[in-house]
CSV table of C-alpha atoms and ligand atoms in Angstrom, one decimal:
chain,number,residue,atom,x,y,z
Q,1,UNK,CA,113.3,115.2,116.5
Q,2,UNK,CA,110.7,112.9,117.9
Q,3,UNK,CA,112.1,109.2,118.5
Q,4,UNK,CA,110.1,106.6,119.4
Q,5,UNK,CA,110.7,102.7,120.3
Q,6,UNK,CA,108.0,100.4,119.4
Q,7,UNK,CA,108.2,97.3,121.7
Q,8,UNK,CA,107.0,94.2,122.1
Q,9,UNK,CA,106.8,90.3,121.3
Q,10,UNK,CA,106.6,88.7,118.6
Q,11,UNK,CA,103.1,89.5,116.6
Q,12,UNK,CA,102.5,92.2,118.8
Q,13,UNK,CA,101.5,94.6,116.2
Q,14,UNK,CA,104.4,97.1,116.1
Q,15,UNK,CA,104.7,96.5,112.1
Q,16,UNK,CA,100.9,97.7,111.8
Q,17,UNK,CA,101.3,100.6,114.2
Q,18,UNK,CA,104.6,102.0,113.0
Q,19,UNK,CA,102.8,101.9,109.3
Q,20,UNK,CA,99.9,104.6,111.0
Q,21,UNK,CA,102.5,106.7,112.6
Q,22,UNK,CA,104.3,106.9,109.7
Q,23,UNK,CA,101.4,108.2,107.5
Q,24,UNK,CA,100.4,110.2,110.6
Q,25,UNK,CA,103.8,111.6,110.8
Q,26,UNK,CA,105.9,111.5,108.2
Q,27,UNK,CA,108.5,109.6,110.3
Q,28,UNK,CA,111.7,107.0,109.3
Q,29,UNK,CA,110.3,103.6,110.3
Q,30,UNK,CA,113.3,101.3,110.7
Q,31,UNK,CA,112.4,97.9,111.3
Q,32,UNK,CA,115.4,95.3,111.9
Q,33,UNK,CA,113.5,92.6,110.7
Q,34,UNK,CA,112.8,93.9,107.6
Q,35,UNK,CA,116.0,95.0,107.2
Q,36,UNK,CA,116.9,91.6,107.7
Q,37,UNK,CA,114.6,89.7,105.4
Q,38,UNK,CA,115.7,92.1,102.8
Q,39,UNK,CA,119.1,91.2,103.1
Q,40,UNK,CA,118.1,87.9,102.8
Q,41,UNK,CA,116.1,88.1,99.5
Q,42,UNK,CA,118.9,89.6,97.9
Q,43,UNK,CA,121.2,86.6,99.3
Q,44,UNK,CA,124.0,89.2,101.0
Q,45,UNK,CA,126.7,88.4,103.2
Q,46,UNK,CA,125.0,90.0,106.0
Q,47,UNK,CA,121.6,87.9,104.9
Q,48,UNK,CA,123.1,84.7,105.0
Q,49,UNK,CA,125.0,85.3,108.1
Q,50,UNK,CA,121.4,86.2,109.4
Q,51,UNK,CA,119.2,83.3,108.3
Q,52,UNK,CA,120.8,81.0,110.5
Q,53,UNK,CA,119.8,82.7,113.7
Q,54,UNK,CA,116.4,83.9,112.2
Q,55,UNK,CA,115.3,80.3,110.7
Q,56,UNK,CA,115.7,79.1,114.9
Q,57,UNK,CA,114.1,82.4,116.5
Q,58,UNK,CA,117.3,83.3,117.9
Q,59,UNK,CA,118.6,86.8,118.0
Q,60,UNK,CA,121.3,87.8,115.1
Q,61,UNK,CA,124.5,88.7,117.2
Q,62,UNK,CA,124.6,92.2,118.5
Q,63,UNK,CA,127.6,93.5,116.4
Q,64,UNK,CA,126.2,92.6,113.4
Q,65,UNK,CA,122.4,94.2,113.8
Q,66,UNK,CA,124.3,97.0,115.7
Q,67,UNK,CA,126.3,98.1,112.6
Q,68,UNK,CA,123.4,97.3,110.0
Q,69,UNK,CA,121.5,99.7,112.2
Q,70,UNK,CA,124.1,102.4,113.0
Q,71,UNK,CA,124.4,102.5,109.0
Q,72,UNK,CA,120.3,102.8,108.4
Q,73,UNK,CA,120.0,106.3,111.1
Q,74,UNK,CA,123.6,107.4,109.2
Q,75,UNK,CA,122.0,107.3,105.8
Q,76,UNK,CA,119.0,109.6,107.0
Q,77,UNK,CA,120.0,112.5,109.0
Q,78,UNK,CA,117.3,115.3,108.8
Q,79,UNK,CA,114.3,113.0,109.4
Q,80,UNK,CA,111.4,114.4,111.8
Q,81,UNK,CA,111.6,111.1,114.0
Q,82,UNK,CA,112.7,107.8,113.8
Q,83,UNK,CA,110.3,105.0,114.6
Q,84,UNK,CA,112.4,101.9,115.9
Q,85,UNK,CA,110.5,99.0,115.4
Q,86,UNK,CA,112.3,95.8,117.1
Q,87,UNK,CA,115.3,97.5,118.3
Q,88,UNK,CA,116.9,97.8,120.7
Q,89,UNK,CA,116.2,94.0,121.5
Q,90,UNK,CA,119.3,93.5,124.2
Q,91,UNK,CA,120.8,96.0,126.5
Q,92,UNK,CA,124.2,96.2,124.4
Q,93,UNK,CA,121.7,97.5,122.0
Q,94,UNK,CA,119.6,99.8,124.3
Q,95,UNK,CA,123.3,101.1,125.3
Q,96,UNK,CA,124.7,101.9,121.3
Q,97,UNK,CA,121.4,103.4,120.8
Q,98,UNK,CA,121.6,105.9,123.3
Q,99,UNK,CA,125.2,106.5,122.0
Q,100,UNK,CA,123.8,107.5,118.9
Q,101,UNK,CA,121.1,109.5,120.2
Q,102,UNK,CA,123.8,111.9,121.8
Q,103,UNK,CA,125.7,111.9,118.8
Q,104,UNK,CA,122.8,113.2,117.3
Q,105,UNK,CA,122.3,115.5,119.7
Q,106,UNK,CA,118.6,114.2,120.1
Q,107,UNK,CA,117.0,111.2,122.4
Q,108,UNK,CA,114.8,108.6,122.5
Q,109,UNK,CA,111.8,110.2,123.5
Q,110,UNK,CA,109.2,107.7,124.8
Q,111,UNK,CA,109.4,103.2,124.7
Q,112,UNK,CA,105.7,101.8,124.1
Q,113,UNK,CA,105.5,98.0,124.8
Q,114,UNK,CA,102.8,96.6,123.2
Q,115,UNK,CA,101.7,94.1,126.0
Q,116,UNK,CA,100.2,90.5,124.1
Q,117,UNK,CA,100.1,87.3,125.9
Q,118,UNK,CA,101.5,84.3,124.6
Q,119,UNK,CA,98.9,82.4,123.3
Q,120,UNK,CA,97.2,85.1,121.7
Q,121,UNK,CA,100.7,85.6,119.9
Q,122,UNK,CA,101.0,82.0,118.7
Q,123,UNK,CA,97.9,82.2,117.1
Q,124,UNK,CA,98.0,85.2,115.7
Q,125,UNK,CA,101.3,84.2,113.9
Q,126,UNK,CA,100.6,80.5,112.8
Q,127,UNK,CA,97.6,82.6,111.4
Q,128,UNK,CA,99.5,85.1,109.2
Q,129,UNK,CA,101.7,82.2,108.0
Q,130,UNK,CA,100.4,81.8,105.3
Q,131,UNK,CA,100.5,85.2,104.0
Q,132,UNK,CA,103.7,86.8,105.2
Q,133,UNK,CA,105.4,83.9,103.5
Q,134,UNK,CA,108.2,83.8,106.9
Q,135,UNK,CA,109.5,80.6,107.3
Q,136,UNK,CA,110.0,81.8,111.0
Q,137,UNK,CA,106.3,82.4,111.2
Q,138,UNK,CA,105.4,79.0,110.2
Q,139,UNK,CA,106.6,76.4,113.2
Q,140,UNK,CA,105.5,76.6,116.5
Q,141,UNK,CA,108.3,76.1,118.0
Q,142,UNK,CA,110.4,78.6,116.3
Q,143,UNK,CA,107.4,81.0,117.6
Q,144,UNK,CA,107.7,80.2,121.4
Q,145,UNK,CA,111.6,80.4,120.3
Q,146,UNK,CA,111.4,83.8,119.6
Q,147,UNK,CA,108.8,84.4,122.3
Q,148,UNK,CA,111.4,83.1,125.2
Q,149,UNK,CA,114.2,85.4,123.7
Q,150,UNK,CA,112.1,88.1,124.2
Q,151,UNK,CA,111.1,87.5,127.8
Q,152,UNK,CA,115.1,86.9,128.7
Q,153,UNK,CA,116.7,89.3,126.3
Q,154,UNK,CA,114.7,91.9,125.4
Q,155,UNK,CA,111.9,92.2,128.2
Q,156,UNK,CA,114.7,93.9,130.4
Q,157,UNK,CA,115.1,96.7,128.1
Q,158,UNK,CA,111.7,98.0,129.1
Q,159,UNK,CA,113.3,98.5,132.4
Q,160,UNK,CA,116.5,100.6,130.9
Q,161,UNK,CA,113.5,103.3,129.8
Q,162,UNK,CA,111.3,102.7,133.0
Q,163,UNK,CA,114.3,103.6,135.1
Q,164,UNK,CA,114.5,107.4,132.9
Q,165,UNK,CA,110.4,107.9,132.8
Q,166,UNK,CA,110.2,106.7,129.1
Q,167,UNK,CA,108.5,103.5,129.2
Q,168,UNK,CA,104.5,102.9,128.5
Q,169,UNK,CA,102.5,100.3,128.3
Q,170,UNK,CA,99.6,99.6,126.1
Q,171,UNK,CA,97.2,96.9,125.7
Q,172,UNK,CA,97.8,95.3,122.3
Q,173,UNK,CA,95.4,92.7,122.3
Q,174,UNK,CA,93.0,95.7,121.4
Q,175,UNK,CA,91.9,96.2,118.1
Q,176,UNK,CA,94.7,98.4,116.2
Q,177,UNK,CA,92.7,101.0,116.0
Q,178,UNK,CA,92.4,101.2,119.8
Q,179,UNK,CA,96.0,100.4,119.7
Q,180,UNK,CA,96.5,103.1,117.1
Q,181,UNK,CA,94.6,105.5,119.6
Q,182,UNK,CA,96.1,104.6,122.6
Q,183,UNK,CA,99.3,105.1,121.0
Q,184,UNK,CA,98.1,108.7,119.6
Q,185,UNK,CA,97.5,109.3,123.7
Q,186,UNK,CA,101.2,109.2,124.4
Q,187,UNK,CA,102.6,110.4,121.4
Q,188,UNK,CA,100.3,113.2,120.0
Q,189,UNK,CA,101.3,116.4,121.6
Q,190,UNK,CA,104.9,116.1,121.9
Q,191,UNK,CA,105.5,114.6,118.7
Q,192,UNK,CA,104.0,117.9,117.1
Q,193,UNK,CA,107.5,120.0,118.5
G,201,ADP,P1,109.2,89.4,115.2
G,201,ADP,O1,109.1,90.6,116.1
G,201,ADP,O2,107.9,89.0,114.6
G,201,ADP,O3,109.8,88.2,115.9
G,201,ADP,P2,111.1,90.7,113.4
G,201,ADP,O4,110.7,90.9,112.0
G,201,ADP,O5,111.2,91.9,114.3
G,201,ADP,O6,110.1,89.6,114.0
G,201,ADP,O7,112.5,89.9,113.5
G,201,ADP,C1,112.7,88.7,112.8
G,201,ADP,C2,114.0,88.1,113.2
G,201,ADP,O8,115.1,89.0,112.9
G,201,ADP,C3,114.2,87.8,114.7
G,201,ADP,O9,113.7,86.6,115.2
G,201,ADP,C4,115.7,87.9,114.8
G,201,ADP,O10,116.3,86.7,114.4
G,201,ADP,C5,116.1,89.0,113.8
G,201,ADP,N1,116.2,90.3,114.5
G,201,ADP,C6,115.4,91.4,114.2
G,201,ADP,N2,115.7,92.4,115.0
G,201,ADP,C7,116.8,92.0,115.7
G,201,ADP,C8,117.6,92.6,116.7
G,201,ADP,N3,117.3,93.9,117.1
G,201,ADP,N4,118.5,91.9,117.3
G,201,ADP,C9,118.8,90.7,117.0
G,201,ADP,N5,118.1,90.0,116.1
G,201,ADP,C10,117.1,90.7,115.4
């Protein structure tokens, strides 16, 4: 198994990248966002529990994105890799991940941080407001919101992977493509195993 963390701000790309690796790959992409908003159009429990941290920028409460996630990698257990795409976002998530890793008897295999300044990221999301129809996409505030909580929450999880060798950094105000390629760099050989 070949699992890989896509990581990054807000608007950083990891959405578009996963969607290459997938085709590349054939791997699970789990995205916690989308998982989210999904929740949400159907009006669940868990969706409207969500939309009140997602509407400010704020994080949804560990136990709850914990358990939706634990129950996504559950449902699919003979897939090649798993591409995590915005988990793990705190270190109570970094930690249950790795717990989950061992139960598999696999491991998270390499963190890329896709590295995007902030301004770049504001403008690339007040930008794509219009299409992705996210009513977190759409205020300014609510973007630096979500752009804070990832410097304090989530930034400090690149350093959990740093500290075991896994952690890379790549330039993502590239063009994809360059993204895409840089990406291929790390991942290429050792995903073929
Ligand atoms: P982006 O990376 O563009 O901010 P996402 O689609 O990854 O957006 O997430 C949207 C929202 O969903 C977040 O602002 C947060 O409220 C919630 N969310 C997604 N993943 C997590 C997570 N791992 N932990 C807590 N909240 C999350």
């Amino acid at each position: 198994m070949y699992n890989l963390i896509l990581f990054g701000p807000p608007g950083s790309g990891k959405g578009t990248q996963a969607d290459y690796l997938v085709k590349q790959h054939g791997f699970l992409h789990i995205s916690t966002g989308d998982m989210f908003r999904e929740e949400l159009s159907r009006d669940t429990p868990l969706g409207q529990e969500a939309r009140k941290y997602m509407d400010r920028g704020d994080l949804v409460p560990d136990e709850v994105t914990i358990a939706m996630l634990r129950k996504r990698v559950e449902q699919h257990p003979d897939v090649a890799g798993i591409i995590f795409d915005g988990f793990p976002r705190t270190d109570p998530q970094a930690a249950e991940l790795n717990d989950m890793m061992e139960e598999k008897q696999a491991s998270i295999n390499a963190l890329i941080l896709l590295d995007v300044d902030v301004d770049t990221i504001v403008q690339r999301i007040l930008g794509r407001a219009a299409t992705s129809g996210r009513a977190d996409d759409a205020k300014e505030d609510v973007i630096r919101t979500r752009y804070e909580n990832f410097i304090n929450y989530t930034a400090p999880v690149f350093d959990f992977y740093d500290r075991l060798g896994l952690a890379h950094r790549v330039n993502g105000a590239q063009s994809p493509s360059k993204v895409a390629q840089a990406i291929a760099d790390i991942v290429g050989p050792a995903a073929q195993d």
